[in-house]
Coordinates of C-alpha atoms in Angstrom, one line a residue:
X286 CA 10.2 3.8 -7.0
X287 CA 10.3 1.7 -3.8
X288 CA 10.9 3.4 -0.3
X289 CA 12.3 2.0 2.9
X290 CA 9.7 2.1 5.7
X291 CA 10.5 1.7 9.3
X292 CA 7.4 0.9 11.6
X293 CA 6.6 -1.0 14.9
X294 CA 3.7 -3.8 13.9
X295 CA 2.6 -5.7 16.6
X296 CA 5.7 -5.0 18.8
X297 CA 8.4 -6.2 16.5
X298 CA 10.5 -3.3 14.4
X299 CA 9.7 -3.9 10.8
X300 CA 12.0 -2.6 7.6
X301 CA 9.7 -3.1 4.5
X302 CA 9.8 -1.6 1.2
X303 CA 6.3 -0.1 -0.3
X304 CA 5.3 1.9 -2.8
X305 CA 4.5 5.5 -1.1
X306 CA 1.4 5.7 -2.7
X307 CA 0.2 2.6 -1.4
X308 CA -2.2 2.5 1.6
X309 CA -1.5 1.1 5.2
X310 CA -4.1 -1.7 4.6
X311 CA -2.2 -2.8 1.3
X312 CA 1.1 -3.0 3.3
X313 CA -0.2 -4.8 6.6
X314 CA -2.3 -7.2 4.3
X315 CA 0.2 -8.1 0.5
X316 CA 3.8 -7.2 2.1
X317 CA 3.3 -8.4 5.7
X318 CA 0.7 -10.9 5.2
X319 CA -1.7 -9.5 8.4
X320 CA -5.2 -10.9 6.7
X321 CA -6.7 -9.7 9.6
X322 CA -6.9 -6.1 7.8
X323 CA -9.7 -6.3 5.7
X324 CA -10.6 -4.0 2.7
X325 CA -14.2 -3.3 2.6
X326 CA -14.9 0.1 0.9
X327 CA -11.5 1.2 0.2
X328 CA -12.5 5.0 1.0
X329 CA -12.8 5.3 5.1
X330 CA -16.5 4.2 5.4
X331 CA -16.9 0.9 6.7
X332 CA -14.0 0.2 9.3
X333 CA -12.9 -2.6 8.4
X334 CA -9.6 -2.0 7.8
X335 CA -9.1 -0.4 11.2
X336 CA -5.9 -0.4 12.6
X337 CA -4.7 0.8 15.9
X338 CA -1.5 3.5 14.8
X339 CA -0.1 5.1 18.3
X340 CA -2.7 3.9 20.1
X341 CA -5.5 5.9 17.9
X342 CA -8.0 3.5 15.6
X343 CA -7.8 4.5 11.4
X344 CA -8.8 3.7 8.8
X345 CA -6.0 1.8 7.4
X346 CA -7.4 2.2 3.3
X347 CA -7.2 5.5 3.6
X348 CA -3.9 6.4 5.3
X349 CA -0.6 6.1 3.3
X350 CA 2.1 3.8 4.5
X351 CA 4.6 6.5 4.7
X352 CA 2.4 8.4 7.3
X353 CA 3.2 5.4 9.2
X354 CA 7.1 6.2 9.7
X355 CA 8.1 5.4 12.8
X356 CA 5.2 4.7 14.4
X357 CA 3.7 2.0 16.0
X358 CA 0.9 0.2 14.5
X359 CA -1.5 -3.0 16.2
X360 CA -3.8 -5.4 14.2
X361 CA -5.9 -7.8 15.4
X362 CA -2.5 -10.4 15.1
X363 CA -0.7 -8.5 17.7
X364 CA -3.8 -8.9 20.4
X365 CA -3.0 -12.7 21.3
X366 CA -0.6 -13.7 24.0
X367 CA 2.7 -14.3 22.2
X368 CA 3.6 -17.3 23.6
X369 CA 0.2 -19.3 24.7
X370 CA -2.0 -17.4 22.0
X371 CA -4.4 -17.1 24.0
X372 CA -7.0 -14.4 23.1
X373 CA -7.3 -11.3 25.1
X374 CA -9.9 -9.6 27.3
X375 CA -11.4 -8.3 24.2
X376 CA -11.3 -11.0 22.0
X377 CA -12.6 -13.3 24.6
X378 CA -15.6 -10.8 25.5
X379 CA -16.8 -10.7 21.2
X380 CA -16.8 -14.6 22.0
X381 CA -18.3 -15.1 25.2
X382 CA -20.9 -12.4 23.6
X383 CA -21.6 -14.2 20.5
X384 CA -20.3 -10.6 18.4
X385 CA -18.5 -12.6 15.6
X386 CA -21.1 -13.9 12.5
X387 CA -19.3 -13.9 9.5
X388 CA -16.2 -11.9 11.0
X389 CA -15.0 -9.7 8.2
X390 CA -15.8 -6.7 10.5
X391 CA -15.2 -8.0 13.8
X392 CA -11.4 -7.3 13.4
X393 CA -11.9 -3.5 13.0
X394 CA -14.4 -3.2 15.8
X395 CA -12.2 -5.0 18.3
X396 CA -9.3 -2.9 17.3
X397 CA -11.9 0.4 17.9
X398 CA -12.8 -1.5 21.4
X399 CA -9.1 -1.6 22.5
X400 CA -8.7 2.0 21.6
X401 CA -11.9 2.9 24.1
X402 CA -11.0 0.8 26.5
X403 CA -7.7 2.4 26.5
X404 CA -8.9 5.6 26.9
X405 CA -9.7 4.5 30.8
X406 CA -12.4 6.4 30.9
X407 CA -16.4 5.3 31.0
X408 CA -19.1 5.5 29.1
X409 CA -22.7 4.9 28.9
X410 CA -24.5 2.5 26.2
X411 CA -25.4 5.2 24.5
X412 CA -21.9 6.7 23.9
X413 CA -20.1 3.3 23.3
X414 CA -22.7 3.0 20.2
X415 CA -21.6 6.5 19.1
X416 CA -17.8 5.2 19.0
X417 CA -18.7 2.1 17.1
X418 CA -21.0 3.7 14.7
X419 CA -18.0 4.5 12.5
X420 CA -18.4 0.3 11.7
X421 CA -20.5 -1.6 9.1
X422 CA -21.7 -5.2 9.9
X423 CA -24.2 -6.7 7.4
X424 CA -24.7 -9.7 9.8
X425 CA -25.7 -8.8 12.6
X426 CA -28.2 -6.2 14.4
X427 CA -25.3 -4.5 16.6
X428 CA -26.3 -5.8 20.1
X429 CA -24.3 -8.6 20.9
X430 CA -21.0 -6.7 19.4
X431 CA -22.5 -3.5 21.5
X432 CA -22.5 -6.2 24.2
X433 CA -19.2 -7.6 24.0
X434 CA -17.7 -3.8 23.7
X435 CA -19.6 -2.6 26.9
X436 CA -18.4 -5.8 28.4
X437 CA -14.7 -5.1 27.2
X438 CA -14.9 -1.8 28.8
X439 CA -16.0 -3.5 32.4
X440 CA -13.3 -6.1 32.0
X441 CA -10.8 -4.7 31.4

C-alpha cells in the first residue's frame, strides 16, 4: 500500500509516494534520485547515509520515510549554490583539505560538519573528532577530513 508523503528536500516541497516501511535513504536515493545518500551498513553504524532532517544529522537507513512528514530534509545536493553551483564553505574546505579519497563517506561527514557548524558554538580538536566519530572511512587516516571539519568550523 503506497502513502502520500509531503517533505521539504533541499528547499523545494516534495509530494512522493513510498512505501511506509521503507527507509529515508531508500526514498532520497530510488524515488528522488539524490545518489549522494549512500547505503553503507544499512543499520545506523557507518554514517554514510547521513542526512540533515530539521537541521539535526541521521542516519537516513535507519529512519522511516514517514517520520519524515513535514519536515525538512538537506543532502549533500541541496549544499551547492542553486544557480552558479558553486560549492559551499564546507564543501570547498574537504577540498582545499584533501578530505575526499574515494568519497563514499565524505557526503555524510560534510552533512555532520554543517550540522556543527550550525550549532555556532566552538569546539576544540578533540571534541570535533568526538562528533565525527559516529563516521567510517576506510580510506583515509581521519586527519585531513578532521582538518577540513575544524576548518569548516573557522570559516564559516
Amino acid at each position: 500500500m503506497m502513502q502520500i508523503l509531503h517533505m521539504t528536500v533541499n528547499g523545494k516541497d516534495v509530494e512522493v509516494g513510498i512505501d511506509p516501511r521503507e527507509s529515508l535513504a531508500d526514498t532520497l536515493r530510488e524515488r528522488l534520485g539524490l545518489t549522494s545518500v549512500k547505503k553503507g551498513c544499512e543499520v545506523g553504524e557507518c554514517g554514510a547515509c547521513t542526512v540533515l532532517v530539521d537541521g539535526t544529522a541521521i542516519d537516513s537507513c535507519i529512519y522511516l520515510s514517514v517520520w519524515a512528514e513535514g519536515k525538512s530534509i538537506l543532502t549533500v545536493e541541496g549544499l551547492q549554490d542553486p544557480d552558479t553551483g558553486a560549492l559551499s564553505p564546507i564543501q570547498r574546505a574537504f577540498v582545499e583539505e584533501a578530505a575526499v579519497q574515494c568519497g563514499f563517506c565524505t557526503p555524510g561527514i560534510i552533512l555532520s560538519a554543517v550540522e556543527i557548524v550550525g550549532s555556532g558554538k566552538t569546539y576544540t580538536r578533540d571534541e570535533l573528532r568526538k562528533l565525527i566519530s559516529g563516521h567510517l572511512c576506510r580510506c583515509t587516516g581521519y586527519q585531513n577530513i578532521l582538518n577540513a571539519v575544524e576548518k569548516a568550523v573557522n570559516v564559516c
